[in-house]
PDB file of C-alpha atoms in Angstrom:
ATOM      1  CA  MET A   1      -0.772  34.566 -40.491  1.00 50.00           C
ATOM      2  CA  SER A   2       2.252  32.328 -40.304  1.00 48.00           C
ATOM      3  CA  SER A   3       3.542  34.008 -37.130  1.00 50.00           C
ATOM      4  CA  GLY A   4       0.170  33.318 -35.417  1.00 52.00           C
ATOM      5  CA  ARG A   5       0.277  29.674 -36.482  1.00 53.00           C
ATOM      6  CA  ALA A   6       3.775  29.015 -35.066  1.00 51.00           C
ATOM      7  CA  PRO A   7       2.916  29.756 -31.396  1.00 50.00           C
ATOM      8  CA  ARG A   8      -0.233  27.636 -31.735  1.00 51.00           C
ATOM      9  CA  ARG A   9       1.814  24.781 -33.180  1.00 49.00           C
ATOM     10  CA  ARG A  10       4.354  25.129 -30.354  1.00 47.00           C
ATOM     11  CA  SER A  11       1.650  25.071 -27.665  1.00 46.00           C
ATOM     12  CA  THR A  12       0.028  22.013 -29.274  1.00 43.00           C
ATOM     13  CA  LEU A  13       3.412  20.274 -29.389  1.00 41.00           C
ATOM     14  CA  LEU A  14       4.074  21.213 -25.741  1.00 41.00           C
ATOM     15  CA  ALA A  15       0.676  19.844 -24.661  1.00 40.00           C
ATOM     16  CA  ALA A  16       1.329  16.600 -26.541  1.00 39.00           C
ATOM     17  CA  THR A  17       4.763  16.298 -24.915  1.00 37.00           C
ATOM     18  CA  VAL A  18       3.287  16.793 -21.428  1.00 34.00           C
ATOM     19  CA  VAL A  19       0.595  14.151 -22.056  1.00 32.00           C
ATOM     20  CA  ALA A  20       3.217  11.696 -23.375  1.00 33.00           C
ATOM     21  CA  GLY A  21       5.361  12.339 -20.293  1.00 36.00           C
ATOM     22  CA  VAL A  22       2.469  11.602 -17.958  1.00 32.00           C
ATOM     23  CA  LEU A  23       1.721   8.372 -19.817  1.00 29.00           C
ATOM     24  CA  VAL A  24       5.355   7.271 -19.556  1.00 34.00           C
ATOM     25  CA  LEU A  25       5.482   8.072 -15.841  1.00 35.00           C
ATOM     26  CA  SER A  26       2.303   6.113 -15.142  1.00 38.00           C
ATOM     27  CA  ALA A  27       3.054   3.248 -17.535  1.00 44.00           C
ATOM     28  CA  CYS A  28       4.027   0.817 -14.823  1.00 63.00           C
ATOM     29  CA  SER A  29       1.737   2.163 -12.124  1.00 49.00           C
ATOM     30  CA  GLY A  30      -0.840  -0.406 -11.173  1.00 43.00           C
ATOM     31  CA  GLY A  31      -3.375   2.263 -10.303  1.00 38.00           C
ATOM     32  CA  THR A  32      -3.244   1.566  -6.570  1.00 35.00           C
ATOM     33  CA  LYS A  33      -3.069   4.950  -4.930  1.00 34.00           C
ATOM     34  CA  ALA A  34      -3.526   4.545  -1.204  1.00 34.00           C
ATOM     35  CA  GLY A  35      -2.746   8.143  -0.394  1.00 36.00           C
ATOM     36  CA  GLY A  36      -1.219   9.776   2.653  1.00 37.00           C
ATOM     37  CA  GLY A  37      -3.053  12.514   4.444  1.00 35.00           C
ATOM     38  CA  GLY A  38      -2.763  13.658   8.025  1.00 37.00           C
ATOM     39  CA  ASN A  39       0.496  13.422   9.928  1.00 41.00           C
ATOM     40  CA  THR A  40       2.451  10.798   8.024  1.00 49.00           C
ATOM     41  CA  ASN A  41       5.682  11.139  10.042  1.00 54.00           C
ATOM     42  CA  PHE A  42       7.823  10.500   6.977  1.00 49.00           C
ATOM     43  CA  VAL A  43      10.163  12.786   5.079  1.00 58.00           C
ATOM     44  CA  THR A  44      10.930  12.445   1.372  1.00 53.00           C
ATOM     45  CA  GLY A  45      14.530  13.265   0.473  1.00 50.00           C
ATOM     46  CA  SER A  46      15.831  14.738  -2.768  1.00 50.00           C
ATOM     47  CA  GLY A  47      16.514  11.229  -4.124  1.00 59.00           C
ATOM     48  CA  GLY A  48      12.838  10.312  -3.858  1.00 78.00           C
ATOM     49  CA  VAL A  49      13.319   8.070  -0.816  1.00 91.00           C
ATOM     50  CA  SER A  50      10.875   8.618   2.040  1.00 93.00           C
ATOM     51  CA  THR A  51      12.141   7.745   5.522  1.00 94.00           C
ATOM     52  CA  VAL A  52      10.694   7.629   9.026  1.00 94.00           C
ATOM     53  CA  ALA A  53      12.670   8.339  12.205  1.00 94.00           C
ATOM     54  CA  LYS A  54      13.114   5.226  14.321  1.00 94.00           C
ATOM     55  CA  GLY A  55      10.772   6.329  17.126  1.00 93.00           C
ATOM     56  CA  ASP A  56       7.937   7.220  14.721  1.00 94.00           C
ATOM     57  CA  ARG A  57       7.743   4.037  12.650  1.00 95.00           C
ATOM     58  CA  THR A  58       4.617   1.902  12.360  1.00 95.00           C
ATOM     59  CA  ASP A  59       4.395  -1.868  12.146  1.00 95.00           C
ATOM     60  CA  ALA A  60       4.599  -3.391   8.689  1.00 96.00           C
ATOM     61  CA  PRO A  61       1.365  -5.139   7.665  1.00 97.00           C
ATOM     62  CA  LYS A  62       1.193  -8.917   7.551  1.00 96.00           C
ATOM     63  CA  LEU A  63       2.570  -9.944   4.175  1.00 98.00           C
ATOM     64  CA  ASP A  64       2.274 -13.624   3.443  1.00 98.00           C
ATOM     65  CA  GLY A  65       1.411 -15.963   0.625  1.00 98.00           C
ATOM     66  CA  THR A  66       2.862 -18.493  -1.756  1.00 98.00           C
ATOM     67  CA  THR A  67       6.131 -17.901  -3.576  1.00 98.00           C
ATOM     68  CA  LEU A  68       6.626 -18.319  -7.311  1.00 97.00           C
ATOM     69  CA  ASN A  69       8.142 -21.704  -6.417  1.00 95.00           C
ATOM     70  CA  GLY A  70       4.971 -22.757  -4.575  1.00 96.00           C
ATOM     71  CA  GLU A  71       6.339 -22.440  -1.028  1.00 97.00           C
ATOM     72  CA  ALA A  72       4.616 -20.656   1.866  1.00 98.00           C
ATOM     73  CA  LEU A  73       6.303 -17.395   2.923  1.00 98.00           C
ATOM     74  CA  ASP A  74       5.475 -15.010   5.760  1.00 98.00           C
ATOM     75  CA  VAL A  75       7.608 -11.852   5.923  1.00 97.00           C
ATOM     76  CA  THR A  76       7.254 -11.717   9.729  1.00 96.00           C
ATOM     77  CA  ASP A  77       9.485 -14.803   9.856  1.00 96.00           C
ATOM     78  CA  TYR A  78      12.359 -12.460   8.934  1.00 97.00           C
ATOM     79  CA  LYS A  79      11.920 -10.231  11.995  1.00 94.00           C
ATOM     80  CA  GLY A  80      15.391  -9.372  13.285  1.00 97.00           C
ATOM     81  CA  LYS A  81      16.614  -8.747   9.746  1.00 98.00           C
ATOM     82  CA  VAL A  82      16.355  -5.693   7.526  1.00 98.00           C
ATOM     83  CA  VAL A  83      13.781  -6.731   4.908  1.00 98.00           C
ATOM     84  CA  VAL A  84      13.786  -5.154   1.448  1.00 98.00           C
ATOM     85  CA  LEU A  85      10.380  -5.553  -0.212  1.00 98.00           C
ATOM     86  CA  ASN A  86      10.397  -5.003  -3.968  1.00 98.00           C
ATOM     87  CA  PHE A  87       6.991  -4.760  -5.667  1.00 98.00           C
ATOM     88  CA  TRP A  88       7.378  -5.739  -9.303  1.00 98.00           C
ATOM     89  CA  GLY A  89       5.759  -7.232 -12.398  1.00 97.00           C
ATOM     90  CA  SER A  90       7.277  -8.986 -15.385  1.00 97.00           C
ATOM     91  CA  TRP A  91       5.317  -6.569 -17.619  1.00 96.00           C
ATOM     92  CA  CYS A  92       7.074  -3.523 -16.121  1.00 96.00           C
ATOM     93  CA  GLY A  93      10.063  -2.003 -17.981  1.00 96.00           C
ATOM     94  CA  PRO A  94      11.615  -0.234 -14.945  1.00 96.00           C
ATOM     95  CA  CYS A  95      11.329  -3.518 -13.013  1.00 97.00           C
ATOM     96  CA  ARG A  96      13.478  -5.203 -15.660  1.00 96.00           C
ATOM     97  CA  ALA A  97      15.989  -2.361 -15.449  1.00 96.00           C
ATOM     98  CA  GLU A  98      16.426  -2.657 -11.677  1.00 97.00           C
ATOM     99  CA  ALA A  99      16.310  -6.466 -11.306  1.00 98.00           C
ATOM    100  CA  LYS A 100      20.066  -7.090 -11.733  1.00 97.00           C
ATOM    101  CA  HIS A 101      20.847  -4.340  -9.198  1.00 98.00           C
ATOM    102  CA  PHE A 102      18.548  -5.875  -6.584  1.00 98.00           C
ATOM    103  CA  GLN A 103      20.098  -9.298  -7.076  1.00 98.00           C
ATOM    104  CA  LYS A 104      23.613  -7.832  -6.747  1.00 98.00           C
ATOM    105  CA  VAL A 105      22.828  -5.948  -3.532  1.00 98.00           C
ATOM    106  CA  SER A 106      20.944  -8.910  -2.068  1.00 98.00           C
ATOM    107  CA  GLU A 107      24.117 -10.985  -2.429  1.00 98.00           C
ATOM    108  CA  GLU A 108      26.340  -8.222  -1.013  1.00 98.00           C
ATOM    109  CA  THR A 109      24.205  -7.629   2.087  1.00 98.00           C
ATOM    110  CA  ALA A 110      23.019 -11.132   3.015  1.00 98.00           C
ATOM    111  CA  ALA A 111      25.813 -11.552   5.567  1.00 97.00           C
ATOM    112  CA  GLN A 112      24.783  -8.237   7.173  1.00 97.00           C
ATOM    113  CA  GLY A 113      21.336  -9.519   8.066  1.00 97.00           C
ATOM    114  CA  VAL A 114      19.407  -8.260   5.037  1.00 98.00           C
ATOM    115  CA  GLN A 115      16.666 -10.320   3.398  1.00 98.00           C
ATOM    116  CA  PHE A 116      15.187  -9.401   0.025  1.00 98.00           C
ATOM    117  CA  VAL A 117      11.612 -10.427  -0.780  1.00 98.00           C
ATOM    118  CA  GLY A 118       9.856  -9.706  -4.053  1.00 98.00           C
ATOM    119  CA  ILE A 119       6.119  -9.151  -4.295  1.00 98.00           C
ATOM    120  CA  ASN A 120       5.145 -10.082  -7.846  1.00 98.00           C
ATOM    121  CA  THR A 121       1.893  -8.368  -8.745  1.00 96.00           C
ATOM    122  CA  ARG A 122      -0.582  -8.221 -11.623  1.00 95.00           C
ATOM    123  CA  ASP A 123       1.058 -11.058 -13.527  1.00 96.00           C
ATOM    124  CA  PRO A 124      -1.917 -13.237 -14.548  1.00 93.00           C
ATOM    125  CA  GLN A 125       0.424 -16.093 -15.478  1.00 92.00           C
ATOM    126  CA  ARG A 126       2.882 -17.323 -12.863  1.00 96.00           C
ATOM    127  CA  THR A 127       5.147 -18.579 -15.668  1.00 96.00           C
ATOM    128  CA  ASN A 128       5.774 -14.993 -16.839  1.00 96.00           C
ATOM    129  CA  ALA A 129       7.112 -14.085 -13.402  1.00 97.00           C
ATOM    130  CA  VAL A 130       9.173 -17.288 -13.124  1.00 98.00           C
ATOM    131  CA  ASN A 131      10.743 -16.595 -16.516  1.00 97.00           C
ATOM    132  CA  PHE A 132      11.529 -13.024 -15.435  1.00 98.00           C
ATOM    133  CA  GLU A 133      13.449 -14.280 -12.387  1.00 97.00           C
ATOM    134  CA  GLN A 134      15.328 -16.819 -14.476  1.00 97.00           C
ATOM    135  CA  ASP A 135      16.218 -14.233 -17.133  1.00 97.00           C
ATOM    136  CA  PHE A 136      17.639 -11.807 -14.551  1.00 97.00           C
ATOM    137  CA  GLY A 137      19.186 -14.387 -12.195  1.00 97.00           C
ATOM    138  CA  VAL A 138      16.991 -13.415  -9.239  1.00 98.00           C
ATOM    139  CA  THR A 139      17.495 -15.938  -6.445  1.00 98.00           C
ATOM    140  CA  TYR A 140      15.636 -14.383  -3.489  1.00 98.00           C
ATOM    141  CA  PRO A 141      11.976 -15.396  -3.034  1.00 98.00           C
ATOM    142  CA  SER A 142       8.971 -13.562  -4.439  1.00 98.00           C
ATOM    143  CA  ILE A 143       5.389 -13.895  -3.237  1.00 98.00           C
ATOM    144  CA  TYR A 144       2.956 -14.344  -6.113  1.00 98.00           C
ATOM    145  CA  ASP A 145       0.224 -11.706  -5.738  1.00 97.00           C
ATOM    146  CA  PRO A 146      -1.584 -11.480  -9.099  1.00 96.00           C
ATOM    147  CA  THR A 147      -4.506  -9.381  -7.818  1.00 95.00           C
ATOM    148  CA  GLY A 148      -2.387  -6.894  -5.837  1.00 94.00           C
ATOM    149  CA  LYS A 149      -4.097  -7.669  -2.517  1.00 95.00           C
ATOM    150  CA  LEU A 150      -0.858  -7.336  -0.531  1.00 96.00           C
ATOM    151  CA  LEU A 151      -0.439  -3.726  -1.679  1.00 93.00           C
ATOM    152  CA  LEU A 152      -3.793  -2.948  -0.067  1.00 93.00           C
ATOM    153  CA  ARG A 153      -2.702  -4.192   3.356  1.00 96.00           C
ATOM    154  CA  PHE A 154      -0.573  -1.078   3.896  1.00 94.00           C
ATOM    155  CA  PRO A 155      -2.522   1.511   5.923  1.00 88.00           C
ATOM    156  CA  LYS A 156      -3.081   4.943   4.393  1.00 85.00           C
ATOM    157  CA  GLY A 157      -0.611   7.531   5.565  1.00 82.00           C
ATOM    158  CA  THR A 158       2.213   4.995   5.919  1.00 87.00           C
ATOM    159  CA  LEU A 159       5.067   4.116   3.592  1.00 91.00           C
ATOM    160  CA  ASN A 160       2.754   2.230   1.267  1.00 90.00           C
ATOM    161  CA  PRO A 161       3.703   1.054  -2.228  1.00 93.00           C
ATOM    162  CA  GLN A 162       1.727   3.232  -4.645  1.00 89.00           C
ATOM    163  CA  ALA A 163       3.229   2.240  -7.980  1.00 91.00           C
ATOM    164  CA  ILE A 164       5.085  -0.562  -9.701  1.00 96.00           C
ATOM    165  CA  PRO A 165       7.970  -0.703  -9.069  1.00 96.00           C
ATOM    166  CA  SER A 166       8.016   0.342  -5.430  1.00 97.00           C
ATOM    167  CA  THR A 167      10.514  -0.633  -2.769  1.00 97.00           C
ATOM    168  CA  VAL A 168       9.724  -0.609   0.951  1.00 97.00           C
ATOM    169  CA  VAL A 169      12.311  -1.381   3.630  1.00 98.00           C
ATOM    170  CA  VAL A 170      11.301  -2.877   6.978  1.00 98.00           C
ATOM    171  CA  ASP A 171      13.671  -2.454   9.915  1.00 98.00           C
ATOM    172  CA  ARG A 172      14.864  -5.216  12.246  1.00 97.00           C
ATOM    173  CA  ASP A 173      11.883  -4.585  14.552  1.00 97.00           C
ATOM    174  CA  GLY A 174       9.375  -5.217  11.758  1.00 97.00           C
ATOM    175  CA  LYS A 175       8.535  -1.543  11.236  1.00 96.00           C
ATOM    176  CA  LEU A 176       8.205   0.475   8.022  1.00 96.00           C
ATOM    177  CA  ALA A 177      11.372   2.544   7.688  1.00 97.00           C
ATOM    178  CA  ALA A 178      11.889   3.668   4.068  1.00 96.00           C
ATOM    179  CA  ARG A 179      10.178   3.700   0.693  1.00 96.00           C
ATOM    180  CA  THR A 180      10.740   4.744  -2.902  1.00 95.00           C
ATOM    181  CA  LEU A 181       8.266   4.730  -5.771  1.00 94.00           C
ATOM    182  CA  ALA A 182      10.952   4.698  -8.462  1.00 93.00           C
ATOM    183  CA  ALA A 183      13.309   2.136  -9.979  1.00 95.00           C
ATOM    184  CA  LEU A 184      16.709   1.957  -8.270  1.00 96.00           C
ATOM    185  CA  ASP A 185      20.242   1.107  -9.281  1.00 96.00           C
ATOM    186  CA  ALA A 186      22.661  -0.569  -6.871  1.00 97.00           C
ATOM    187  CA  GLU A 187      24.097   2.699  -5.544  1.00 96.00           C
ATOM    188  CA  LYS A 188      20.702   4.233  -4.741  1.00 95.00           C
ATOM    189  CA  LEU A 189      19.518   0.993  -3.192  1.00 97.00           C
ATOM    190  CA  ARG A 190      22.547   0.865  -0.906  1.00 97.00           C
ATOM    191  CA  LYS A 191      21.962   4.480   0.162  1.00 95.00           C
ATOM    192  CA  MET A 192      18.447   3.461   1.114  1.00 96.00           C
ATOM    193  CA  ILE A 193      19.289   0.377   3.156  1.00 97.00           C
ATOM    194  CA  ASP A 194      22.786   1.026   4.570  1.00 97.00           C
ATOM    195  CA  PRO A 195      21.524   3.378   7.345  1.00 96.00           C
ATOM    196  CA  LEU A 196      19.114   0.645   8.469  1.00 97.00           C
ATOM    197  CA  ILE A 197      21.860  -1.985   8.440  1.00 97.00           C
ATOM    198  CA  ALA A 198      23.875   0.319  10.729  1.00 96.00           C
ATOM    199  CA  GLU A 199      21.027   0.825  13.229  1.00 94.00           C
ATOM    200  CA  LYS A 200      21.407  -0.824  16.611  1.00 76.00           C
TER     201      LYS A 200
END
């Protein structure tokens, strides 16, 4: 009797562990899954960063709006720079973990023609997002996008942000070049953007 109960207990525990893992993985996902399909032209490396060869890249969608400071911002104004788009929310634990790394790398790469832009999403109160930036010393601008409409401007099958946090890098020609759907530290972020800084 007892030997039959032990395997059942183990399988129940395993099932509970798997369910808990799925919940943790999706905890910060905003539920926007604009899937791929077809010939996407991008390759996902072992570090979870998807990249597109220079000749196969598609134009980034128009991303514009009002910053957390109330100023108008249009990402196309940064054409000619490498633009790092970080999709985040103040409610998201991994976003808090990566914030200091993004600020550090934004300072290190500014002179190399890199512009960081945050897209703050699903924060119903702008003050929550403003406090987040103050707490983590974030000085680059963030567009306030409480309903997540900017995430939906990315065409299916491209390097679209499908979770929070997501990071998408736009090359100097305004094309989608790299994406990750996971939080990054400074080292992983540099590995993602340094090849684009070096492109001619």
